[in-house]
Amino acid sequence: MTPSQTSRTPQHDDPSALAGRTALVTGAASGIGRACAQALAAAGAHVHVVDKAGDAAESLAERIGGTAWVADLSVAEAVDGLPADADIVVNNAGLQHVAPVHEFPPDRFALIHRVMVEAPFRILRRTLPGMYERGWGRVVNISSVHGLRASPYKSAYVSAKHALEGLSKVVALEAAPHGVTSNCVSPGYVRTPLVEGQIADQARSHGISEQEVVGRVLLERSALKSLIEPADVAGAVLWLCGPGTAHITGSSLTMDGGWTAN
């Protein structure tokens, strides 16, 4: 991995494009969420950095001039304690568990849905009234190609992402008269610590190189055989929050390297 893959931040043409706006990003201490927080702050927004990893969240918030909120999104009271003043909400936090349906732990299934569906609902339930009152808002839900397609052994993750896509569309319809848009960004495999750990594990278990794991296993169904960088996902999020996108709502912006073209 090169330094450019981990540290580059998407640049906005106007560094003050989001000046005066407030953004809330969940799962913001690492990976896609971190890149989104950095990009939104670089465009002038004050960012609420939400993550259960307190030290990392506080470090990032200090670096970008934001505010850290340490919260476990599986706990309803913690979610309801987050600020409600956001003009921009990026629902990004998520987790994975892999097992066949007949062996999938019900408590793990419920946990994934609490974090990836119920928490976004609770956050939007509290933040949308303020957006409506101000006549402007942007909701960007970090979905996945698995919000559009299924893979075996990922029943909780796939069903949660499908539910998030549906929630996003409902919000788009309800929020349209108030100047608020709601969209999903749906990437394939992104170069995050979680994915890199999976690559290393599969390389060991299959006795092949990590590069082969990426091309032959993870990206088998993708036309482009390279991982997506978090900064590229953040660039799409930033674009949806910027000028010229007021009529883009209820959509799912796929960044899957051609996966869903098959």
Coordinates of C-alpha atoms in Angstrom, one line a residue:
M1 CA 0.0 0.0 0.0
T2 CA 1.4 3.4 -0.9
P3 CA 1.0 6.6 1.2
S4 CA -1.3 8.1 -1.5
Q5 CA -3.7 5.2 -1.0
T6 CA -4.1 6.0 2.7
S7 CA -3.8 9.7 3.1
R8 CA -5.1 11.4 0.0
T9 CA -8.2 13.5 0.6
P10 CA -10.7 14.4 -2.2
Q11 CA -10.5 18.0 -3.0
H12 CA -13.5 20.3 -3.7
D13 CA -13.2 23.0 -6.3
D14 CA -14.4 25.5 -3.7
P15 CA -12.9 24.9 -0.3
S16 CA -15.7 27.0 1.2
A17 CA -18.5 25.2 -0.7
L18 CA -19.9 23.8 2.6
A19 CA -19.0 26.6 4.8
G20 CA -21.6 27.1 7.5
R21 CA -22.9 23.6 7.1
T22 CA -22.7 20.9 9.8
A23 CA -22.1 17.2 8.9
L24 CA -22.5 14.1 10.9
V25 CA -20.6 11.0 9.8
T26 CA -20.9 7.7 11.5
G27 CA -18.1 5.1 11.6
A28 CA -15.9 8.1 11.0
A29 CA -12.7 7.1 12.8
S30 CA -11.4 4.9 10.0
G31 CA -11.8 3.7 6.4
I32 CA -14.6 5.3 4.3
G33 CA -16.0 7.3 7.2
R34 CA -12.7 8.9 8.0
A35 CA -12.2 9.8 4.3
C36 CA -15.7 11.3 4.2
A37 CA -15.1 13.4 7.4
Q38 CA -11.9 14.7 6.0
A39 CA -13.4 15.6 2.6
L40 CA -16.4 17.4 4.2
A41 CA -14.2 19.3 6.6
A42 CA -11.9 20.3 3.7
A43 CA -15.0 21.7 1.9
G44 CA -15.7 23.9 5.0
A45 CA -18.2 21.9 7.0
H46 CA -18.0 21.4 10.7
V47 CA -18.0 17.6 11.1
H48 CA -19.4 15.5 14.0
V49 CA -17.1 12.6 14.0
V50 CA -19.1 9.6 15.4
D51 CA -17.4 6.3 16.3
K52 CA -17.1 3.8 19.1
A53 CA -13.3 4.1 18.9
G54 CA -12.9 7.1 21.1
D55 CA -9.2 7.8 20.8
A56 CA -9.3 7.6 17.0
A57 CA -12.5 9.7 16.8
E58 CA -11.0 12.4 19.0
S59 CA -7.7 12.5 17.2
L60 CA -9.5 12.9 13.8
A61 CA -11.9 15.5 15.1
E62 CA -8.9 17.6 16.5
R63 CA -7.1 17.3 13.2
I64 CA -10.0 18.5 11.0
G65 CA -11.5 20.9 13.5
G66 CA -14.6 18.8 14.2
T67 CA -16.3 17.4 17.2
A68 CA -15.9 13.8 18.4
W69 CA -18.9 11.8 19.6
V70 CA -18.1 8.4 21.1
A71 CA -21.1 6.2 20.6
D72 CA -22.0 2.6 20.2
L73 CA -24.7 2.7 17.5
S74 CA -26.1 -0.6 18.6
V75 CA -27.5 1.1 21.7
A76 CA -30.6 3.2 21.0
E77 CA -30.0 5.6 23.8
A78 CA -26.5 6.4 22.5
V79 CA -27.8 7.0 19.0
D80 CA -30.6 9.3 20.3
G81 CA -27.9 11.3 22.2
L82 CA -26.1 12.4 19.0
P83 CA -26.6 16.0 17.8
A84 CA -29.6 16.7 15.8
D85 CA -28.3 19.9 14.1
A86 CA -26.7 18.3 11.0
D87 CA -27.3 19.6 7.6
I88 CA -25.5 16.6 6.1
V89 CA -25.8 13.0 7.4
V90 CA -23.5 10.3 6.2
N91 CA -24.6 6.9 7.5
N92 CA -21.5 4.8 7.1
A93 CA -21.0 2.7 10.2
G94 CA -21.2 -1.1 9.6
L95 CA -19.9 -4.5 10.5
Q96 CA -19.8 -7.9 8.9
H97 CA -20.3 -11.5 9.9
V98 CA -20.0 -14.5 7.5
A99 CA -22.0 -17.7 8.0
P100 CA -24.7 -19.7 6.3
V101 CA -28.2 -18.8 7.2
H102 CA -28.9 -22.0 9.2
E103 CA -25.8 -21.3 11.3
F104 CA -26.0 -17.6 11.6
P105 CA -26.2 -16.4 15.2
P106 CA -29.5 -14.5 15.7
D107 CA -28.0 -12.1 18.1
R108 CA -25.3 -11.2 15.5
F109 CA -28.0 -10.8 12.8
A110 CA -29.9 -8.4 15.1
L111 CA -26.8 -6.4 16.0
I112 CA -25.9 -5.8 12.3
H113 CA -29.4 -4.6 11.7
R114 CA -29.4 -2.3 14.7
V115 CA -26.2 -0.6 13.6
M116 CA -26.8 -0.5 9.9
V117 CA -30.6 0.1 9.6
E118 CA -32.1 1.1 13.0
A119 CA -29.3 3.6 13.8
P120 CA -29.6 5.4 10.4
F121 CA -33.4 5.6 10.9
R122 CA -33.0 7.0 14.4
I123 CA -30.4 9.6 13.3
L124 CA -32.6 10.7 10.4
R125 CA -35.7 10.8 12.5
R126 CA -33.9 13.4 14.7
T127 CA -32.0 15.4 12.0
L128 CA -34.6 15.7 9.2
P129 CA -36.9 18.2 11.0
G130 CA -34.0 20.7 11.3
M131 CA -33.1 20.2 7.6
Y132 CA -36.7 20.7 6.7
E133 CA -36.9 23.9 8.7
R134 CA -33.7 25.3 7.1
G135 CA -34.8 24.2 3.6
W136 CA -31.7 22.3 2.8
G137 CA -30.1 19.0 3.6
R138 CA -28.1 16.1 2.2
V139 CA -28.5 12.5 3.3
V140 CA -25.9 10.1 1.9
N141 CA -26.1 6.5 3.0
I142 CA -23.0 4.3 2.4
S143 CA -24.6 1.2 1.0
S144 CA -22.7 -1.4 -1.0
V145 CA -22.9 -3.5 -4.1
H146 CA -24.5 -5.9 -1.6
G147 CA -27.4 -3.4 -1.3
L148 CA -28.1 -4.3 -5.0
R149 CA -26.8 -7.9 -5.3
A150 CA -26.5 -10.8 -2.9
S151 CA -23.7 -13.1 -2.0
P152 CA -23.9 -16.3 0.0
Y153 CA -23.1 -16.4 3.7
K154 CA -23.8 -12.7 4.2
S155 CA -27.5 -12.7 5.1
A156 CA -27.4 -10.0 7.7
Y157 CA -25.1 -7.6 5.8
V158 CA -27.0 -8.1 2.5
S159 CA -30.4 -7.7 4.0
A160 CA -29.3 -4.7 6.1
K161 CA -27.8 -2.9 3.0
H162 CA -31.0 -3.7 1.0
A163 CA -33.0 -2.2 3.9
L164 CA -30.8 0.9 3.9
E165 CA -31.4 1.4 0.2
G166 CA -35.1 1.3 0.8
L167 CA -34.9 3.7 3.8
S168 CA -32.9 6.1 1.6
K169 CA -35.6 6.1 -1.1
V170 CA -38.4 6.7 1.4
V171 CA -36.5 9.6 2.8
A172 CA -36.0 11.0 -0.7
L173 CA -39.7 11.0 -1.4
E174 CA -40.7 12.5 1.9
A175 CA -37.9 15.1 1.9
A176 CA -38.2 16.3 -1.7
P177 CA -40.6 19.2 -0.9
H178 CA -38.1 20.5 1.8
G179 CA -35.0 20.9 -0.3
V180 CA -33.4 17.7 1.1
T181 CA -32.0 14.9 -1.0
S182 CA -31.3 11.3 0.0
N183 CA -29.0 9.0 -1.9
C184 CA -26.9 5.9 -1.5
V185 CA -23.3 5.4 -2.6
S186 CA -22.9 1.7 -3.3
P187 CA -19.2 0.6 -3.7
G188 CA -17.7 -2.8 -4.2
Y189 CA -14.7 -3.8 -2.2
V190 CA -13.0 -0.8 -0.7
R191 CA -9.4 -0.7 0.7
T192 CA -10.3 -0.6 4.4
P193 CA -8.6 -2.2 7.4
L194 CA -11.5 -4.7 7.5
V195 CA -11.1 -5.7 3.8
E196 CA -7.3 -5.9 4.1
G197 CA -7.6 -8.2 7.0
Q198 CA -9.9 -10.5 4.9
I199 CA -7.4 -10.5 2.1
A200 CA -4.6 -11.6 4.4
D201 CA -6.7 -14.3 6.0
Q202 CA -7.8 -15.7 2.6
A203 CA -4.3 -15.6 1.2
R204 CA -3.1 -17.7 4.1
S205 CA -6.0 -20.1 4.0
H206 CA -5.9 -20.6 0.2
G207 CA -2.1 -20.6 -0.1
I208 CA -2.1 -17.8 -2.7
S209 CA -0.8 -14.3 -2.9
E210 CA -2.8 -11.3 -1.6
Q211 CA -2.9 -10.0 -5.1
E212 CA -4.5 -13.2 -6.3
V213 CA -7.1 -13.0 -3.6
V214 CA -8.1 -9.5 -4.8
G215 CA -8.3 -10.5 -8.4
R216 CA -9.6 -14.1 -8.2
V217 CA -11.7 -14.0 -5.1
L218 CA -13.0 -10.6 -4.0
L219 CA -13.2 -9.0 -7.5
E220 CA -14.2 -12.1 -9.5
R221 CA -17.4 -10.4 -10.6
S222 CA -15.9 -7.0 -11.2
A223 CA -14.6 -5.8 -14.6
L224 CA -12.0 -3.6 -12.8
K225 CA -9.6 -5.8 -10.8
S226 CA -8.5 -3.2 -8.2
L227 CA -9.9 -2.2 -4.8
I228 CA -11.7 1.1 -4.5
E229 CA -9.9 3.7 -2.4
P230 CA -11.8 5.3 0.5
A231 CA -11.0 8.7 -0.9
D232 CA -12.8 7.9 -4.1
V233 CA -16.0 7.0 -2.2
A234 CA -15.6 10.2 -0.2
G235 CA -15.3 12.1 -3.4
A236 CA -18.7 10.8 -4.5
V237 CA -20.2 11.7 -1.2
L238 CA -18.7 15.2 -1.4
W239 CA -20.1 15.6 -4.9
L240 CA -23.6 14.6 -3.8
C241 CA -23.4 17.3 -1.1
G242 CA -22.1 20.0 -3.5
P243 CA -23.6 22.3 -6.1
G244 CA -25.4 20.9 -9.1
T245 CA -26.9 17.9 -7.5
A246 CA -30.2 19.2 -6.1
H247 CA -32.2 17.0 -8.5
I248 CA -30.3 13.8 -7.7
T249 CA -32.3 12.0 -5.1
G250 CA -33.6 8.5 -4.4
S251 CA -30.7 7.2 -6.4
S252 CA -28.0 4.6 -5.8
L253 CA -24.6 5.7 -7.2
T254 CA -22.8 2.4 -7.9
M255 CA -19.0 2.3 -7.6
D256 CA -18.5 -1.4 -8.2
G257 CA -16.0 -1.7 -11.1
G258 CA -18.7 -3.1 -13.3
W259 CA -19.9 -5.8 -10.9
T260 CA -23.6 -5.0 -11.5
A261 CA -23.1 -4.8 -15.2
N262 CA -23.0 -8.6 -15.3

